[in-house]
Coordinates of C-alpha atoms in Angstrom, one line a residue:
M1 CA 78.6 306.4 11.7
L2 CA 75.1 305.7 10.2
Q3 CA 72.8 303.6 12.3
P4 CA 71.0 300.8 10.7
R5 CA 67.6 302.0 12.0
S6 CA 68.1 305.3 10.4
L7 CA 69.2 304.1 7.1
T8 CA 66.1 301.7 6.9
R9 CA 63.7 304.6 7.6
Y10 CA 65.4 307.1 5.2
L11 CA 66.4 304.8 2.4
H12 CA 63.9 302.0 1.9
A13 CA 61.5 304.0 -0.3
I14 CA 60.8 304.9 -4.0
F15 CA 61.6 308.7 -4.5
S16 CA 59.5 310.0 -7.2
K17 CA 62.3 312.5 -8.3
A18 CA 64.3 309.8 -10.0
N19 CA 61.9 306.9 -9.9
V20 CA 64.5 304.7 -8.3
T21 CA 63.7 301.9 -5.8
D22 CA 66.5 300.6 -3.4
S23 CA 67.7 297.9 -1.3
I24 CA 66.8 296.6 2.2
Y25 CA 70.2 295.7 3.4
D26 CA 72.3 298.0 5.4
S27 CA 75.6 297.4 3.5
H28 CA 73.6 298.4 0.2
K29 CA 72.2 301.3 1.7
Q30 CA 75.5 302.7 2.9
G31 CA 76.6 302.2 -0.5
L32 CA 73.9 304.1 -2.0
V33 CA 74.7 307.1 0.3
D34 CA 78.4 306.8 -0.8
I35 CA 77.4 307.3 -4.4
L36 CA 75.0 310.1 -3.7
K37 CA 77.5 311.8 -1.2
C38 CA 74.5 312.8 0.8
A39 CA 73.4 312.7 4.6
P40 CA 71.3 309.6 5.3
T41 CA 68.1 311.4 5.4
K42 CA 65.0 311.1 3.2
A43 CA 65.1 314.8 2.1
A44 CA 68.9 314.6 1.3
V45 CA 68.8 311.5 -0.5
A46 CA 65.7 312.7 -2.8
A47 CA 67.7 316.0 -3.3
A48 CA 70.8 314.2 -4.3
L49 CA 68.7 311.8 -6.6
A50 CA 67.1 314.9 -8.4
S51 CA 70.5 315.5 -10.1
W52 CA 70.6 312.0 -11.6
S53 CA 68.5 310.4 -14.2
S54 CA 67.0 307.2 -13.0
I55 CA 68.8 305.1 -15.6
D56 CA 72.3 306.6 -15.1
F57 CA 71.7 306.1 -11.3
E58 CA 70.9 302.5 -11.8
A59 CA 73.7 301.9 -14.1
E60 CA 76.1 303.4 -11.4
V61 CA 74.7 301.2 -8.7
M62 CA 74.9 298.0 -10.7
K63 CA 78.4 298.8 -11.6
R64 CA 79.3 298.8 -8.0
N65 CA 77.4 295.5 -7.4
L66 CA 74.6 297.2 -5.2
C67 CA 70.9 297.1 -5.4
A68 CA 68.7 299.9 -6.9
V69 CA 66.7 300.0 -10.2
A70 CA 64.8 302.6 -12.2
V71 CA 61.1 302.2 -12.2
R72 CA 59.8 301.3 -15.3
S73 CA 56.3 300.3 -17.3
F74 CA 55.8 297.2 -18.9
E75 CA 56.7 298.8 -22.2
E76 CA 59.9 300.4 -21.0
A77 CA 60.8 297.1 -19.3
D78 CA 60.2 295.3 -22.7
R79 CA 62.8 297.5 -24.3
H80 CA 65.4 296.7 -22.0
P81 CA 68.3 294.5 -23.6
H82 CA 68.1 292.1 -20.6
A83 CA 64.3 291.6 -21.3
R84 CA 64.9 290.9 -25.1
Q85 CA 67.6 288.5 -24.4
T86 CA 65.6 286.4 -22.1
V87 CA 62.2 286.5 -23.3
N88 CA 62.0 283.0 -24.2
N89 CA 63.8 281.5 -21.2
E90 CA 61.8 278.9 -19.3
S91 CA 60.3 279.7 -16.0
V92 CA 61.9 276.5 -14.6
Y93 CA 65.0 275.6 -16.5
V94 CA 66.5 272.2 -16.0
R95 CA 70.0 271.0 -17.3
K96 CA 72.2 268.0 -16.8
I97 CA 75.5 268.6 -15.0
G98 CA 77.0 265.1 -14.5
D99 CA 76.7 261.4 -15.1
A100 CA 75.3 259.1 -12.2
P101 CA 74.0 255.9 -12.0
R102 CA 70.1 255.7 -11.6
R103 CA 68.7 256.3 -8.2
I104 CA 67.6 253.0 -6.8
L105 CA 64.4 253.2 -4.7
S106 CA 64.5 251.2 -1.4
G107 CA 60.9 249.8 -2.0
T108 CA 59.9 251.0 1.4
E109 CA 56.3 252.4 1.8
F110 CA 56.8 256.0 2.7
A111 CA 54.4 258.4 4.7
R112 CA 55.4 261.4 2.5
A113 CA 56.6 261.7 -1.1
L114 CA 60.1 263.0 -0.1
D115 CA 60.9 260.9 2.8
G116 CA 64.5 259.8 2.9
I117 CA 65.6 262.9 0.5
R118 CA 68.2 264.9 2.4
V119 CA 68.4 268.7 1.2
L120 CA 71.0 271.4 2.0
D121 CA 69.3 274.5 2.2
L122 CA 71.8 277.6 1.8
T123 CA 69.1 280.2 1.1
R124 CA 68.0 283.3 2.9
V125 CA 64.9 285.8 3.0
L126 CA 62.1 284.3 1.2
A127 CA 62.0 282.5 -2.2
G128 CA 64.7 280.0 -1.5
P129 CA 63.4 279.5 1.9
V130 CA 60.0 278.8 0.6
C131 CA 61.3 276.1 -1.6
G132 CA 63.2 274.5 1.2
R133 CA 60.2 274.6 3.5
T134 CA 58.0 273.1 0.7
L135 CA 60.5 270.1 0.2
A136 CA 60.5 269.7 4.0
A137 CA 56.5 269.6 4.2
H138 CA 56.8 266.9 1.7
G139 CA 59.2 264.5 3.9
A140 CA 62.7 266.0 3.0
D141 CA 65.3 266.1 5.9
T142 CA 66.0 269.9 5.2
L143 CA 69.1 271.1 6.9
L144 CA 69.0 275.1 6.5
V145 CA 72.6 276.5 6.7
T146 CA 73.2 280.0 7.3
S147 CA 76.2 282.1 8.0
P148 CA 76.6 283.8 11.4
N149 CA 78.2 286.7 9.8
L150 CA 75.0 287.7 7.7
P151 CA 72.1 289.5 9.1
S152 CA 68.7 287.7 9.9
L153 CA 65.0 288.5 9.8
P154 CA 63.8 286.6 12.8
L155 CA 59.9 286.6 12.3
L156 CA 60.2 285.9 8.5
D157 CA 63.1 283.1 9.5
M158 CA 60.5 281.5 11.9
D159 CA 57.9 281.0 9.3
T160 CA 60.2 279.8 6.4
S161 CA 62.4 277.4 8.6
R162 CA 59.3 275.4 9.9
G163 CA 59.8 271.8 9.1
K164 CA 63.6 272.3 8.8
R165 CA 66.3 271.7 11.1
T166 CA 68.9 274.8 11.2
T167 CA 72.5 275.1 11.6
Q168 CA 75.2 278.0 11.1
L169 CA 78.5 277.5 9.3
D170 CA 81.0 280.1 8.3
L171 CA 82.6 279.1 4.9
R172 CA 85.5 281.4 5.6
D173 CA 86.6 279.1 8.4
P174 CA 88.3 275.9 6.8
K175 CA 86.7 273.7 9.6
D176 CA 83.2 274.8 8.8
K177 CA 83.9 274.5 4.9
E178 CA 85.2 271.0 5.5
T179 CA 81.8 270.4 7.4
L180 CA 79.9 271.4 4.5
Q181 CA 81.8 269.5 2.0
S182 CA 81.1 266.4 4.1
L183 CA 77.5 267.3 4.3
V184 CA 77.5 267.4 0.5
K185 CA 78.8 264.0 0.0
D186 CA 75.6 262.5 1.5
A187 CA 73.1 265.1 0.2
D188 CA 70.4 264.6 -2.4
V189 CA 69.6 268.4 -3.2
F190 CA 71.8 271.2 -2.8
L191 CA 69.9 274.5 -2.7
Q192 CA 71.2 278.0 -3.0
A193 CA 70.3 281.6 -3.6
Y194 CA 73.4 283.6 -3.2
R195 CA 74.5 286.2 -5.6
P196 CA 75.4 284.8 -9.0
G197 CA 78.8 283.1 -8.8
G198 CA 79.2 283.6 -5.0
L199 CA 79.4 280.0 -4.1
Q200 CA 81.5 279.0 -7.2
G201 CA 84.5 280.7 -5.6
L202 CA 84.2 278.8 -2.5
G203 CA 84.2 275.6 -4.5
F204 CA 80.3 274.9 -4.3
G205 CA 79.3 275.7 -7.7
P206 CA 76.9 273.3 -9.7
E207 CA 79.8 271.2 -11.3
E208 CA 81.8 271.3 -8.1
V209 CA 78.9 269.7 -6.3
A210 CA 78.0 267.3 -8.8
K211 CA 81.5 266.0 -9.0
A212 CA 81.5 265.6 -5.1
R213 CA 78.1 264.1 -5.1
P214 CA 77.1 262.4 -8.4
G215 CA 73.4 262.2 -8.6
I216 CA 72.6 265.3 -6.6
V217 CA 70.1 267.9 -7.8
Y218 CA 71.5 271.3 -7.6
G219 CA 68.8 274.4 -7.1
T220 CA 69.6 277.7 -8.2
L221 CA 67.6 280.9 -7.4
S222 CA 68.8 284.1 -9.1
A223 CA 67.3 287.6 -9.4
Y224 CA 67.5 288.1 -13.2
G225 CA 68.2 284.5 -14.6
F226 CA 71.0 282.4 -15.9
S227 CA 71.5 284.6 -19.4
G228 CA 71.2 288.0 -20.6
A229 CA 72.7 291.5 -19.8
L230 CA 71.7 291.4 -16.1
K231 CA 72.4 287.7 -15.3
D232 CA 75.1 288.7 -12.9
A233 CA 73.2 291.6 -11.1
K234 CA 71.9 291.3 -7.6
G235 CA 68.2 291.7 -6.9
F236 CA 65.2 290.8 -5.1
D237 CA 61.4 290.8 -5.4
S238 CA 60.7 294.6 -4.8
L239 CA 63.3 295.5 -7.3
L240 CA 62.0 293.1 -10.0
Q241 CA 58.4 294.5 -9.4
A242 CA 59.8 298.0 -10.0
I243 CA 62.3 297.1 -13.0
G244 CA 59.9 294.7 -14.6
G245 CA 56.8 297.2 -15.0
M246 CA 54.6 295.6 -12.2
N247 CA 54.6 298.8 -10.0
V248 CA 53.5 301.2 -12.8
A249 CA 50.8 298.7 -14.1
E250 CA 49.4 298.2 -10.4
A251 CA 49.2 302.1 -10.1
Q252 CA 47.6 302.7 -13.5
A253 CA 45.0 299.9 -12.7
Y254 CA 44.2 301.7 -9.5
K255 CA 44.0 305.0 -11.1
D256 CA 41.5 303.6 -13.7
Y257 CA 39.2 302.2 -11.1
V258 CA 39.2 305.5 -9.1
L259 CA 38.5 307.5 -12.1
A260 CA 35.8 305.1 -13.3
N261 CA 34.2 305.5 -9.9
G262 CA 34.4 309.3 -9.8
G263 CA 37.3 309.7 -7.9
N264 CA 40.4 312.1 -7.9
V265 CA 43.7 310.8 -8.9
N266 CA 45.9 314.1 -9.3
D267 CA 47.9 313.2 -6.1
F268 CA 48.4 309.5 -6.8
P269 CA 51.9 308.3 -7.4
P270 CA 52.9 306.7 -10.7
H271 CA 54.0 303.3 -8.9
R272 CA 52.1 301.0 -6.5
S273 CA 53.7 298.0 -4.9
L274 CA 52.1 294.6 -4.6
P275 CA 50.6 294.1 -1.2
M276 CA 52.9 290.9 -0.8
Q277 CA 56.2 289.5 -2.4
A278 CA 54.3 287.7 -5.1
L279 CA 57.4 286.8 -7.1
D280 CA 59.4 285.4 -4.3
H281 CA 56.7 283.2 -3.2
A282 CA 55.7 281.8 -6.7
T283 CA 59.6 281.3 -7.6
G284 CA 59.9 279.4 -4.3
Y285 CA 57.1 277.0 -5.4
L286 CA 58.3 276.7 -8.9
L287 CA 62.0 275.8 -7.7
A288 CA 60.4 273.0 -5.4
F289 CA 58.5 271.9 -8.5
G290 CA 61.7 271.8 -10.6
I291 CA 63.7 269.9 -8.0
I292 CA 61.0 267.3 -7.5
S293 CA 60.9 266.8 -11.4
A294 CA 64.9 266.6 -11.5
L295 CA 64.7 264.1 -8.7
C296 CA 62.3 261.8 -10.8
R297 CA 65.0 262.1 -13.7
T298 CA 67.7 260.8 -11.3
I299 CA 65.5 257.7 -10.8
T300 CA 64.5 257.2 -14.5
E301 CA 67.6 258.2 -16.4
G302 CA 70.3 258.7 -13.6
G303 CA 72.6 261.9 -13.6
S304 CA 73.3 265.0 -11.8
Y305 CA 71.1 268.2 -12.6
E306 CA 70.7 271.8 -12.1
V307 CA 67.4 273.3 -11.6
H308 CA 67.5 277.2 -12.3
V309 CA 64.7 279.8 -11.7
S310 CA 64.8 283.3 -11.3
L311 CA 62.4 286.1 -10.0
G312 CA 62.7 287.7 -13.6
A313 CA 61.5 284.4 -15.6
T314 CA 58.5 284.2 -12.9
L315 CA 57.6 287.8 -13.5
H316 CA 57.2 286.9 -17.1
W317 CA 55.3 283.8 -16.4
V318 CA 52.9 286.0 -14.1
R319 CA 52.5 288.4 -17.0
S320 CA 51.6 285.7 -19.5
L321 CA 48.6 284.8 -17.3
G322 CA 46.7 287.9 -18.1
Y323 CA 45.3 290.6 -15.7
L324 CA 42.0 291.0 -13.6
S325 CA 39.9 294.2 -14.6
P326 CA 40.5 297.2 -12.1
E327 CA 36.8 296.7 -11.3
E328 CA 37.3 293.2 -10.4
A329 CA 40.6 293.8 -8.4
Y330 CA 39.5 296.6 -6.3
K331 CA 35.9 296.6 -5.9
N332 CA 34.7 292.8 -6.3
G333 CA 37.7 291.4 -4.6
E334 CA 37.8 290.7 -0.8
P335 CA 39.8 293.6 0.9
L336 CA 43.1 292.7 2.8
P337 CA 42.7 292.4 6.6
P338 CA 43.3 295.9 8.2
R339 CA 46.1 294.2 10.5
G340 CA 47.6 290.8 11.2
V341 CA 46.7 290.6 14.9
P342 CA 44.2 289.4 15.8
L343 CA 44.1 287.2 12.9
D344 CA 41.2 287.7 10.5
T345 CA 38.5 285.1 10.4
E346 CA 39.3 283.8 6.9
V347 CA 43.0 283.8 7.4
A348 CA 42.5 281.9 10.8
G349 CA 40.5 279.5 9.0
F350 CA 43.6 278.1 6.7
S351 CA 46.1 278.8 9.6
T352 CA 47.6 276.3 12.0
K353 CA 49.6 276.3 15.2
I354 CA 53.3 275.2 15.0
E355 CA 55.3 274.0 18.1
Q356 CA 58.6 275.1 18.7
A357 CA 61.2 272.3 17.8
V358 CA 63.5 270.9 20.4
P359 CA 67.1 272.0 19.9
D360 CA 69.8 269.2 19.5
A361 CA 71.7 268.0 22.8
G362 CA 74.8 270.1 23.0
V363 CA 73.5 273.0 21.2
Q364 CA 73.3 276.3 23.4
S365 CA 69.8 277.0 24.3
G366 CA 68.2 280.0 22.9
P367 CA 64.9 282.1 23.3
V368 CA 61.8 280.2 23.9
Y369 CA 58.7 280.9 21.8
H370 CA 56.5 277.8 22.3
N371 CA 54.7 278.1 19.3
I372 CA 53.7 280.2 16.3
T373 CA 50.6 280.6 14.0
A374 CA 51.2 280.2 10.4
I375 CA 49.4 279.6 7.2
R376 CA 49.1 275.9 6.3
H377 CA 50.7 274.3 3.4
A378 CA 48.5 274.7 0.4
A379 CA 49.0 271.2 -1.2
V380 CA 46.8 268.3 -0.4
M381 CA 48.3 265.1 -1.9
S382 CA 46.2 262.1 -3.0
K383 CA 48.5 259.4 -1.1
T384 CA 50.8 261.1 1.2
K385 CA 50.1 263.6 3.7
V386 CA 51.9 267.1 4.1
C387 CA 53.9 267.3 7.2
I388 CA 53.0 270.2 9.4
G389 CA 56.5 270.0 11.2
E390 CA 57.8 272.0 14.0
A391 CA 59.7 275.5 13.9
P392 CA 63.2 275.8 15.2
M393 CA 62.2 279.5 16.0
R394 CA 66.3 280.2 15.5
L395 CA 69.1 279.7 12.9
D396 CA 71.3 277.8 15.0
A397 CA 69.3 275.0 16.8
H398 CA 70.8 271.9 15.4
L399 CA 74.2 270.3 14.9
P400 CA 75.4 270.0 11.1
V401 CA 74.9 266.5 10.8
W402 CA 72.1 264.3 8.8
L403 CA 69.5 262.2 10.4
K404 CA 69.3 258.7 9.8
R405 CA 67.4 257.8 6.6
P406 CA 64.1 256.1 7.1

């Protein structure tokens, strides 16, 4: 039996022999070991990968619906059929998916822009939760719904769930599925980031949700987009950086800087990861922007809408913004803090303390953390304040019910 910790240690890496980057989830790691038919050690994996071409291994992995990609340069990425098929796709795609009367505003003077809006947040890990967190910061009653059967990332979940309420439902359980169907009928936004087609099979695809709740905005986050050769493939930020050319470009820029300053680059790897999940964060904010735009259309035009964003489309958009010179990026820029604790002075200056939310009555008590320190929301609105909010600190702190609308 392969232990999760050993899988994480040995398989979450980029192996230079085949230039393949892999998954972070244990089920995917087990699948990769099964393909390679080797022991779950770094040496064994590297040796097994050496007998594959990176492109062939990528194809076999995707055929099995797992996550691993070949590392490419921008030039190689642009030659991929998917890149050619999606090069003109919008970074935020909005389409009408149903008819509905125009949303009527109550005329109440709200403290925040999204007060009274109800959001069902069925997302995990980063980009989707960042979107839901942003909507909550602007006043939406955001209910994060996760499965008790899927792994969690507690420290990340604490940050991305602030301002939300959290509950867990097993959609394979008829009673829990019925509960979600009931929540949909009174929701304004349905936000999901599961694998392409994953929720359609359970009856929660865009058209099904729009039929159950005319006037809803359905937010979809995918890895590669709604069209193209890879539209059904699974993926996440690190994979898109690799397959999309970012890692190679970062490595080359750093080499150029070191060479220009008299350094030796003989032992430098041909790939270099970004120091943060830039695609995740940017895509989450773009999705929030698209959802707010679609909500405005429900007021001015009526109808139900799907908003689709993808990590791949965000990557193309980021590339279109241009590049810093190696000198500016690595010499003139401020270096990253060497550690997270204690907080760097600059980071502390734009951080805030978030208190733990009180769980709903009737919910079994969980761990007590009291508070966390987190980066403040960036947006400063001219008329409505951004809500700092509280953090549930767990994924099952609340009942699956809506709050009363203001």
